[in-house]
Amino acid sequence: MEVLIEKKKVTDVACDVLIAGLFEEELSASLKEIGEKTDNIVSFVNKDFKGELKSRRSFPTNGKIPAKVVLMVGLGKKAEATLETLRNAAALALKAARDIYTGRIIVSALHDVDLPNYSVDERAQVTVEGFVLGEYRFDKYKTVDIDKQKIVDKLIVLNASDVAVNKGKVISGSTCLARDLINEPASNLTPEQLANEAKKLEKFGVKVTVFDKKEIEKLGLHALLAVNRGSVNEPRFVIMEYDGGGKKKVALVGKGITFDSGGLDIKNADGMLTMKCDMGGAAAIIATINCIAKLRLPVHVVGVFASTENMPGENAYKPGDVISSYLGKTIEIGNTDAEGRVVLSDALAYTEKKLKPDCIIDLATLTGACSIALGRVCAGVMGTSSDAISKLKESGLATNERVWEFPFYKEYHEMVKSDIADVYNMGKYAREAGTIMGGCFLAAFVEKTPWVHMDIANVDWDESPTDYNVKGGTGFGVRLLTHFLENLN
Ligand code: BES
Ligand code: ZN
Ligand code: ZN
């Protein structure tokens, strides 16, 4: 779908579907203008269509204005509306337009509503996000699909600024990139392929370094190598650097397990089914760097991910093993399915020692326990930088990719000590405080740099579609991190 801007009166623009919003019993300026020319709309709205949240109604204009059809989208009560309301409405409108009218041109005046707390640029940006996210489908493997014929060729955003529309386009396009990476079957997206995806950022001026297995051995990433031992596919360690000239250097570190079978502590069939999603942290980081490089944000960011499969092959690491790590600390393996923290421990320690950032944020699909604690509503965060955590909370509210902070008391940190090695990759009390145990384990590998751990296991994947997410990878983190980086200085 091409996204363009046109500067025209809403009653002068030619298209197949013209989209406009209304709050409950309050017409937007666009709808009033349309109403004057088409004379039926105002009475229609008052009698039959109240603008309730998520309601939609379309009517033909019978040639009275150049748009063939007007699609009205209900935005609910004005006092309750936020940018997220517009994002959702845009996605719903896109789906309605696609379902009814195939292969056509749509024009959006959806941002032209009276939402006093938000600028017109913000409103235009989030509607573009909603349209692009709502349009997303992962259908590359379908050879016969009637839905493939339902396409919108062109979205024209009426009277919006280039900056706002471009920002919406780049942010949502990057989110779709993360979704594509997550949705790709694990047999087609091995660590080597994932590293190749990172390499593609070079065309936007990002410096990308990929270490293969031999080089990883030389670097001494022993924990990553231990997790890789049960797998036929070799690991990769990837560093992406984008320097747009910020004062502070921020490191984003991702979990890049391209498939998590659980290893010898193998998962059951239900638990394993979606485990191609276990590189969602790495995907969010690749996509965020794609986004900030395209937007040319004035920030200095290094993205790092360690990638391997977690498989139970004959040479696999075993429960009870003690393994070494890049930092030199020894790790006792209580469960081979807690592999993410093991792999991340090397990525975090290497990042701190070699890349020397001012702040580290890691994103990881780390624990099933995170969805027990928080459902699918917000990601979990914890760490040593209260400043970064409060900024992430603010960015979360602004972008609706929200985070919730877990406690990180010293008593919790005691629980990841091992009897026979330095750290244990399980909590002392089995699955109690599972998400915090993951964070405490990681904390042992970041010595002094302000650091935040984000557990995205509960928000990285949706089992059923929402307004602008489909079943599958969500691309969570791109909007959040982009906003965070934008507001850093
Ligand atoms: N990749 C999983 C966590 C996960 C679960 C992500 C569900 C997305 C959806 C992780 O490696 C894992 O298996 N964690 C274990 C930890 C346990 C063994 C301490 C878990 O959550 O059960
Ligand atoms: Zn696991
Ligand atoms: Zn995992």
Coordinates of C-alpha atoms and ligand atoms in Angstrom, one line a residue:
M1 CA 0.0 0.0 0.0
E2 CA 1.4 3.3 -1.1
V3 CA 0.9 6.1 1.4
L4 CA 0.6 9.7 0.0
I5 CA -0.6 13.1 1.0
E6 CA -3.0 15.4 -0.8
K7 CA -3.9 19.0 0.1
K8 CA -7.5 19.4 -0.9
K9 CA -11.0 20.0 0.5
V10 CA -12.6 16.8 1.7
T11 CA -15.5 17.5 -0.7
D12 CA -13.1 17.8 -3.7
V13 CA -11.1 14.6 -3.4
A14 CA -11.7 11.7 -5.8
C15 CA -11.3 8.2 -4.4
D16 CA -13.2 4.9 -3.8
V17 CA -13.6 5.3 -0.1
L18 CA -13.4 8.4 2.0
I19 CA -12.8 7.7 5.7
A20 CA -13.9 10.1 8.4
G21 CA -14.4 9.8 12.1
L22 CA -17.0 10.9 14.6
F23 CA -17.4 11.0 18.3
E24 CA -20.7 10.0 19.8
E25 CA -23.2 12.5 18.6
E26 CA -20.6 14.9 17.4
L27 CA -19.7 15.2 13.7
S28 CA -16.1 16.0 12.8
A29 CA -15.4 19.1 10.6
S30 CA -14.9 16.8 7.6
L31 CA -18.2 15.1 8.1
K32 CA -20.0 18.5 8.5
E33 CA -18.5 19.6 5.2
I34 CA -19.5 16.4 3.5
G35 CA -23.0 16.7 5.0
E36 CA -23.5 20.1 3.5
K37 CA -22.8 18.7 0.0
T38 CA -24.6 15.4 0.3
D39 CA -27.5 16.6 2.4
N40 CA -28.3 13.1 3.7
I41 CA -25.5 12.5 6.0
V42 CA -26.4 14.6 9.0
S43 CA -29.9 13.2 9.4
F44 CA -28.5 9.7 8.8
V45 CA -26.0 10.0 11.6
N46 CA -28.5 11.4 14.0
K47 CA -31.1 8.8 13.4
D48 CA -29.2 5.6 12.9
F49 CA -25.6 5.9 13.7
K50 CA -24.4 7.3 16.9
G51 CA -20.6 7.0 16.5
E52 CA -20.2 4.3 19.2
L53 CA -16.7 3.1 19.6
K54 CA -15.7 0.6 16.9
S55 CA -18.9 1.1 14.9
R56 CA -18.7 1.7 11.2
R57 CA -21.2 2.8 8.5
S58 CA -20.7 3.6 4.8
F59 CA -23.0 5.3 2.4
P60 CA -22.7 6.1 -1.4
T61 CA -22.5 9.7 -2.3
N62 CA -24.3 9.3 -5.6
G63 CA -22.0 11.7 -7.4
K64 CA -22.6 14.6 -5.1
I65 CA -18.9 14.7 -4.2
P66 CA -16.1 13.0 -6.1
A67 CA -15.5 10.3 -3.4
K68 CA -17.7 7.3 -4.3
V69 CA -18.4 6.1 -0.8
V70 CA -18.0 7.7 2.6
L71 CA -17.0 5.3 5.4
M72 CA -17.7 6.7 8.9
V73 CA -15.9 5.3 11.9
G74 CA -17.3 5.7 15.4
L75 CA -14.7 6.9 18.0
G76 CA -16.9 6.6 21.1
K77 CA -17.0 9.2 23.8
K78 CA -14.8 12.2 23.2
A79 CA -13.7 12.4 26.9
E80 CA -12.3 8.9 26.7
A81 CA -10.5 9.1 23.4
T82 CA -6.8 9.0 23.0
L83 CA -4.3 8.5 20.2
E84 CA -4.8 4.7 20.6
T85 CA -8.5 5.3 19.7
L86 CA -7.5 6.7 16.4
R87 CA -4.9 4.0 15.8
N88 CA -7.6 1.3 16.3
A89 CA -10.2 3.2 14.3
A90 CA -7.8 3.5 11.3
A91 CA -7.1 -0.3 11.4
L92 CA -10.8 -1.1 11.5
A93 CA -11.5 1.3 8.7
L94 CA -8.8 -0.2 6.6
K95 CA -10.3 -3.7 7.1
A96 CA -13.8 -2.4 6.3
A97 CA -12.6 -0.7 3.1
R98 CA -10.6 -3.7 2.1
D99 CA -13.5 -6.1 2.7
I100 CA -16.0 -4.2 0.7
Y101 CA -14.1 -2.5 -2.0
T102 CA -11.2 -4.3 -3.5
G103 CA -8.0 -2.9 -5.0
R104 CA -8.8 0.7 -4.6
I105 CA -7.8 4.1 -3.4
I106 CA -8.8 5.3 0.0
V107 CA -8.6 8.8 1.5
S108 CA -8.4 9.4 5.2
A109 CA -9.6 12.5 7.0
L110 CA -9.7 10.5 10.2
H111 CA -7.1 12.8 11.9
D112 CA -9.4 15.7 11.4
V113 CA -11.2 15.2 14.7
D114 CA -11.3 17.5 17.7
L115 CA -9.0 15.7 20.1
P116 CA -7.7 18.7 22.1
N117 CA -4.8 17.1 23.9
Y118 CA -3.0 16.0 20.8
S119 CA -1.6 17.9 17.8
V120 CA -2.8 17.4 14.3
D121 CA 0.6 15.9 13.5
E122 CA 0.3 13.3 16.3
R123 CA -3.2 12.4 15.1
A124 CA -2.1 12.0 11.5
Q125 CA 0.9 9.9 12.5
V126 CA -1.1 7.4 14.6
T127 CA -3.8 7.0 11.9
V128 CA -1.0 6.1 9.4
E129 CA 0.3 3.6 12.0
G130 CA -3.2 2.1 12.4
F131 CA -3.7 1.9 8.6
V132 CA -0.4 0.2 7.9
L133 CA -0.5 -2.1 11.0
G134 CA -4.1 -3.0 10.2
E135 CA -3.2 -3.8 6.6
Y136 CA -0.5 -6.3 7.6
R137 CA -0.9 -9.9 6.6
F138 CA 1.7 -12.7 6.7
D139 CA 0.6 -14.4 3.5
K140 CA 3.8 -15.1 1.6
Y141 CA 3.3 -18.8 1.9
K142 CA -0.3 -18.8 0.6
T143 CA -0.5 -19.9 -3.1
V144 CA -4.3 -19.8 -3.2
D145 CA -6.0 -17.1 -1.1
I146 CA -9.0 -15.0 -2.0
D147 CA -8.0 -12.5 0.6
K148 CA -5.0 -11.7 -1.5
Q149 CA -7.4 -10.0 -4.0
K150 CA -8.7 -7.7 -1.2
I151 CA -6.1 -5.0 -1.3
V152 CA -5.9 -1.3 -0.9
D153 CA -3.4 0.2 -3.4
K154 CA -3.2 3.7 -2.1
L155 CA -3.8 5.5 1.1
I156 CA -4.0 9.2 0.8
V157 CA -3.9 11.2 4.0
L158 CA -5.7 14.4 3.5
N159 CA -4.0 17.7 4.5
A160 CA -1.4 16.2 6.8
S161 CA 2.3 17.1 7.1
D162 CA 5.1 15.1 5.4
V163 CA 6.9 14.7 8.7
A164 CA 3.9 13.2 10.5
V165 CA 2.9 10.9 7.7
N166 CA 6.5 9.7 7.1
K167 CA 7.0 9.1 10.8
G168 CA 3.8 7.0 11.0
K169 CA 4.9 5.1 7.9
V170 CA 8.4 4.3 9.1
I171 CA 7.4 3.3 12.6
S172 CA 4.6 1.0 11.4
G173 CA 6.6 -0.3 8.5
S174 CA 9.4 -1.2 11.0
T175 CA 6.9 -2.9 13.3
C176 CA 5.8 -5.0 10.3
L177 CA 9.4 -5.9 9.6
A178 CA 9.6 -7.3 13.2
R179 CA 6.4 -9.2 12.7
D180 CA 7.7 -10.7 9.5
L181 CA 10.8 -11.9 11.2
I182 CA 8.8 -13.4 14.1
N183 CA 6.3 -15.1 11.8
E184 CA 8.9 -16.6 9.6
P185 CA 9.1 -20.4 10.3
A186 CA 12.1 -21.4 12.3
S187 CA 13.4 -23.7 9.6
N188 CA 13.7 -20.8 7.3
L189 CA 14.9 -18.3 9.8
T190 CA 18.0 -19.8 11.3
P191 CA 20.6 -17.7 13.3
E192 CA 22.5 -17.3 10.1
Q193 CA 19.4 -15.9 8.3
L194 CA 18.6 -13.6 11.2
A195 CA 22.1 -12.2 11.0
N196 CA 21.6 -11.7 7.3
E197 CA 18.4 -9.7 8.1
A198 CA 20.5 -7.4 10.4
K199 CA 23.1 -7.0 7.6
K200 CA 20.3 -5.4 5.4
L201 CA 20.5 -2.4 7.7
E202 CA 23.8 -1.5 6.2
K203 CA 22.0 0.2 3.4
F204 CA 20.7 2.8 5.9
G205 CA 24.2 3.6 7.2
V206 CA 24.2 1.1 10.1
K207 CA 27.5 -0.6 10.8
V208 CA 26.8 -4.4 11.2
T209 CA 29.3 -6.9 12.5
V210 CA 28.4 -10.6 12.4
F211 CA 30.4 -13.2 14.3
D212 CA 30.1 -16.8 13.2
K213 CA 30.7 -19.9 15.4
K214 CA 34.5 -19.9 15.1
E215 CA 34.7 -16.2 16.0
I216 CA 32.2 -16.7 18.8
E217 CA 34.6 -19.3 20.2
K218 CA 37.5 -16.9 19.9
L219 CA 35.5 -14.2 21.7
G220 CA 34.7 -16.6 24.5
L221 CA 30.9 -16.5 24.5
H222 CA 30.8 -19.9 26.3
A223 CA 27.2 -19.6 27.5
L224 CA 25.9 -19.0 24.0
L225 CA 28.0 -21.9 22.7
A226 CA 26.6 -24.2 25.5
V227 CA 23.0 -23.5 24.5
N228 CA 23.9 -24.1 20.8
R229 CA 25.4 -27.5 21.4
G230 CA 22.2 -29.5 20.8
S231 CA 21.6 -27.8 17.5
V232 CA 22.8 -28.6 14.0
N233 CA 22.5 -24.9 13.0
E234 CA 25.4 -22.7 14.1
P235 CA 25.0 -19.6 16.3
R236 CA 25.6 -16.0 15.4
F237 CA 26.5 -12.9 17.5
V238 CA 25.5 -9.7 15.9
I239 CA 26.4 -6.0 16.6
M240 CA 24.6 -3.2 14.8
E241 CA 25.7 0.4 15.3
Y242 CA 23.8 3.5 14.3
D243 CA 25.5 6.8 15.2
G244 CA 23.2 9.7 14.6
G245 CA 25.3 11.8 17.0
G246 CA 23.6 11.6 20.4
K247 CA 25.4 12.5 23.7
K248 CA 24.7 9.2 25.2
K249 CA 25.3 5.7 23.8
V250 CA 22.4 3.4 24.4
A251 CA 22.7 -0.4 23.9
L252 CA 19.7 -2.5 23.0
V253 CA 20.3 -6.2 23.6
G254 CA 18.0 -8.9 22.3
K255 CA 17.2 -12.5 22.9
G256 CA 17.5 -14.2 19.5
I257 CA 16.5 -17.8 20.0
T258 CA 15.2 -18.8 16.5
F259 CA 13.5 -21.8 17.9
D260 CA 13.1 -22.9 21.6
S261 CA 12.2 -26.6 21.9
G262 CA 13.2 -26.4 25.5
G263 CA 16.3 -28.5 24.9
L264 CA 16.6 -31.7 26.9
D265 CA 14.0 -30.3 29.3
I266 CA 11.8 -30.4 26.3
K267 CA 8.5 -28.5 26.1
N268 CA 5.2 -30.2 25.4
A269 CA 3.6 -29.8 22.0
D270 CA 1.3 -26.9 23.0
G271 CA 4.2 -25.0 24.6
M272 CA 6.5 -25.6 21.6
L273 CA 4.1 -24.7 18.9
T274 CA 4.8 -20.9 18.8
M275 CA 8.4 -21.0 19.8
K276 CA 9.6 -19.6 16.5
C277 CA 8.7 -16.3 18.2
D278 CA 11.5 -16.6 20.7
M279 CA 13.7 -14.2 18.7
G280 CA 11.1 -11.5 19.2
G281 CA 13.6 -9.4 21.3
A282 CA 16.2 -9.5 18.5
A283 CA 13.5 -8.8 15.9
A284 CA 12.3 -5.7 17.9
I285 CA 15.9 -4.4 18.0
I286 CA 16.6 -5.0 14.3
A287 CA 13.3 -3.2 13.5
T288 CA 13.9 -0.3 15.9
I289 CA 17.4 0.3 14.4
N290 CA 15.8 0.1 11.0
C291 CA 13.3 2.7 12.2
I292 CA 15.7 5.2 13.8
A293 CA 18.1 5.0 10.9
K294 CA 15.4 5.7 8.4
L295 CA 14.1 8.6 10.5
R296 CA 17.7 9.8 11.1
L297 CA 17.1 10.3 14.8
P298 CA 20.0 12.2 16.4
V299 CA 20.9 9.3 18.8
H300 CA 23.8 6.8 19.2
V301 CA 22.5 3.3 19.5
V302 CA 24.2 -0.1 19.4
G303 CA 22.0 -3.1 18.9
V304 CA 23.3 -6.5 20.0
F305 CA 21.8 -10.0 19.8
A306 CA 23.0 -13.5 20.4
S307 CA 21.2 -16.0 18.3
T308 CA 20.9 -19.8 18.4
E309 CA 18.3 -22.5 18.4
N310 CA 17.7 -24.4 21.7
M311 CA 17.5 -28.0 20.6
P312 CA 17.9 -31.4 22.3
G313 CA 20.5 -32.9 19.9
E314 CA 22.9 -35.5 21.1
N315 CA 25.5 -33.1 22.2
A316 CA 23.0 -30.8 24.0
Y317 CA 23.9 -29.1 27.3
K318 CA 22.3 -31.0 30.2
P319 CA 20.3 -30.3 33.3
G320 CA 22.9 -30.2 36.1
D321 CA 25.7 -29.1 33.9
V322 CA 28.0 -26.2 35.0
I323 CA 29.0 -24.0 32.1
S324 CA 31.3 -21.0 31.8
S325 CA 30.5 -17.6 30.4
Y326 CA 32.1 -14.6 28.8
L327 CA 32.2 -12.7 32.1
G328 CA 33.9 -15.7 33.7
K329 CA 31.1 -16.5 36.1
T330 CA 30.0 -20.1 36.2
I331 CA 26.4 -21.1 35.6
E332 CA 24.6 -24.2 37.0
I333 CA 21.9 -25.3 34.6
G334 CA 18.7 -26.1 36.6
N335 CA 16.6 -26.3 33.4
T336 CA 17.7 -26.2 29.8
D337 CA 14.5 -24.4 28.9
A338 CA 15.7 -21.3 30.8
E339 CA 18.1 -20.8 27.9
G340 CA 17.3 -17.2 27.1
R341 CA 18.9 -15.8 30.2
V342 CA 22.0 -18.0 29.6
V343 CA 22.5 -16.7 26.1
L344 CA 21.7 -13.1 27.1
S345 CA 24.2 -13.3 30.0
D346 CA 27.0 -13.4 27.4
A347 CA 25.4 -10.7 25.2
L348 CA 25.0 -8.4 28.2
A349 CA 28.5 -8.9 29.6
Y350 CA 30.1 -8.5 26.2
T351 CA 28.1 -5.3 25.6
E352 CA 29.1 -3.8 28.9
K353 CA 32.8 -4.7 28.6
K354 CA 33.5 -4.1 24.9
L355 CA 30.9 -1.5 23.7
K356 CA 30.9 0.5 26.9
P357 CA 27.4 2.1 26.6
D358 CA 25.9 4.6 29.0
C359 CA 22.8 2.5 29.4
I360 CA 21.6 -1.0 28.4
I361 CA 18.1 -2.1 27.7
D362 CA 17.5 -5.7 26.9
L363 CA 14.3 -7.2 25.3
A364 CA 13.6 -10.9 25.7
T365 CA 10.8 -13.4 25.4
L366 CA 12.1 -14.7 28.7
T367 CA 9.4 -16.2 30.9
G368 CA 6.0 -17.7 30.5
A369 CA 5.4 -16.4 34.0
C370 CA 5.3 -12.9 32.6
S371 CA 1.9 -13.6 31.1
I372 CA 0.7 -15.2 34.3
A373 CA 1.6 -11.9 36.1
L374 CA 0.5 -9.4 33.5
G375 CA -1.7 -11.0 30.9
R376 CA -1.1 -9.5 27.4
V377 CA -1.6 -5.9 28.4
C378 CA 1.9 -4.7 29.2
A379 CA 5.5 -6.0 29.2
G380 CA 7.4 -6.5 32.4
V381 CA 10.4 -4.3 33.3
M382 CA 13.0 -4.4 36.1
G383 CA 16.6 -3.3 36.5
T384 CA 19.1 -0.9 38.0
S385 CA 18.2 2.4 36.1
S386 CA 15.2 4.0 37.7
D387 CA 15.7 6.9 35.3
A388 CA 15.4 4.7 32.2
I389 CA 12.5 2.7 33.7
S390 CA 10.5 5.9 34.3
K391 CA 11.2 7.1 30.8
L392 CA 10.1 3.7 29.4
K393 CA 6.9 4.0 31.4
E394 CA 6.2 7.4 29.9
S395 CA 7.0 6.2 26.4
G396 CA 4.8 3.2 27.0
L397 CA 1.9 5.3 27.8
A398 CA 2.5 7.6 24.9
T399 CA 2.7 4.8 22.4
N400 CA 0.4 2.3 24.1
E401 CA 3.2 -0.2 24.3
R402 CA 3.1 -0.2 28.0
V403 CA 5.5 -1.6 30.7
W404 CA 4.9 -2.5 34.3
E405 CA 7.7 -2.6 36.8
F406 CA 8.5 -5.7 38.9
P407 CA 10.1 -5.5 42.4
F408 CA 13.9 -6.2 42.4
Y409 CA 14.7 -6.5 46.1
K410 CA 17.9 -8.1 47.2
E411 CA 16.1 -11.1 48.6
Y412 CA 15.2 -12.0 45.1
H413 CA 18.8 -11.8 43.9
E414 CA 19.7 -14.3 46.6
M415 CA 17.5 -16.8 45.0
V416 CA 19.5 -17.2 41.8
K417 CA 22.7 -18.3 43.6
S418 CA 23.9 -21.8 43.0
D419 CA 25.2 -24.3 45.5
I420 CA 28.0 -25.5 43.3
A421 CA 28.6 -22.6 40.8
D422 CA 28.2 -18.8 40.8
V423 CA 24.6 -18.6 39.5
Y424 CA 21.7 -20.9 38.9
N425 CA 19.5 -20.5 35.8
M426 CA 16.3 -21.2 37.9
G427 CA 14.9 -19.6 41.0
K428 CA 15.6 -21.4 44.3
Y429 CA 11.9 -21.9 44.7
A430 CA 11.2 -23.5 41.3
R431 CA 8.7 -21.4 39.4
E432 CA 7.9 -18.8 42.2
A433 CA 8.5 -15.2 41.0
G434 CA 9.6 -16.7 37.6
T435 CA 9.8 -13.4 35.8
I436 CA 11.9 -11.7 38.5
M437 CA 14.2 -14.8 38.7
G438 CA 15.0 -14.3 35.0
G439 CA 15.8 -10.6 35.6
C440 CA 17.9 -11.4 38.7
F441 CA 20.0 -13.9 36.8
L442 CA 20.7 -11.3 34.1
A443 CA 21.6 -8.8 36.8
A444 CA 24.6 -10.9 37.7
F445 CA 26.1 -10.2 34.3
V446 CA 25.8 -6.4 34.2
E447 CA 28.3 -5.0 36.7
K448 CA 27.9 -1.3 36.8
T449 CA 26.1 0.1 33.7
P450 CA 22.6 1.4 34.3
W451 CA 20.4 -1.4 32.9
V452 CA 16.8 -2.3 32.3
H453 CA 15.5 -5.8 31.4
M454 CA 12.2 -6.0 29.5
D455 CA 10.4 -9.3 29.5
I456 CA 8.2 -9.3 26.4
A457 CA 7.2 -13.0 26.4
N458 CA 3.5 -12.0 27.1
V459 CA 3.2 -9.3 24.4
D460 CA 5.4 -10.5 21.6
W461 CA 2.7 -12.9 20.1
D462 CA -1.1 -12.7 19.8
E463 CA -3.2 -15.9 19.6
S464 CA -6.1 -14.0 18.1
P465 CA -6.3 -10.8 16.1
T466 CA -6.9 -7.4 17.8
D467 CA -7.8 -4.2 16.0
Y468 CA -4.4 -3.7 14.5
N469 CA -2.5 -6.9 15.4
V470 CA -3.0 -10.2 13.6
K471 CA -2.6 -13.7 15.0
G472 CA 1.2 -14.1 15.2
G473 CA 4.1 -11.7 16.0
T474 CA 3.0 -8.2 17.2
G475 CA 6.3 -6.4 16.7
F476 CA 6.0 -5.1 20.2
G477 CA 8.8 -2.7 21.2
V478 CA 9.4 -0.7 18.1
R479 CA 7.0 2.2 18.9
L480 CA 8.1 2.1 22.5
L481 CA 11.9 2.2 21.9
T482 CA 11.6 4.7 19.1
H483 CA 9.7 7.1 21.4
F484 CA 12.1 6.5 24.2
L485 CA 15.2 7.2 22.0
E486 CA 13.5 10.3 20.5
N487 CA 13.0 11.8 23.9
L488 CA 16.3 10.8 25.4
N489 CA 18.1 14.2 25.4
Ligands
BES1 N1 11.0 -18.9 25.5 C1 10.5 -19.3 26.8 C2 9.5 -18.3 27.4 C3 8.2 -18.1 26.6 C4 7.1 -18.7 27.0 C5 8.2 -17.1 25.6 C6 5.9 -18.5 26.3 C7 7.0 -16.9 24.9 C8 5.9 -17.6 25.3 C9 11.7 -19.4 27.7 O1 12.9 -19.8 27.2 C10 11.3 -20.5 28.7 O2 11.1 -21.6 28.3 N2 11.2 -20.1 30.0 C11 10.8 -21.0 31.0 C12 11.7 -20.7 32.2 C13 11.6 -21.8 33.3 C14 12.2 -23.1 32.8 C15 12.3 -21.3 34.5 C16 9.4 -20.9 31.3 O3 8.8 -19.8 31.1 O4 8.7 -21.9 31.5
ZN2 ZN 13.1 -21.9 27.0
ZN3 ZN 13.2 -19.2 25.2

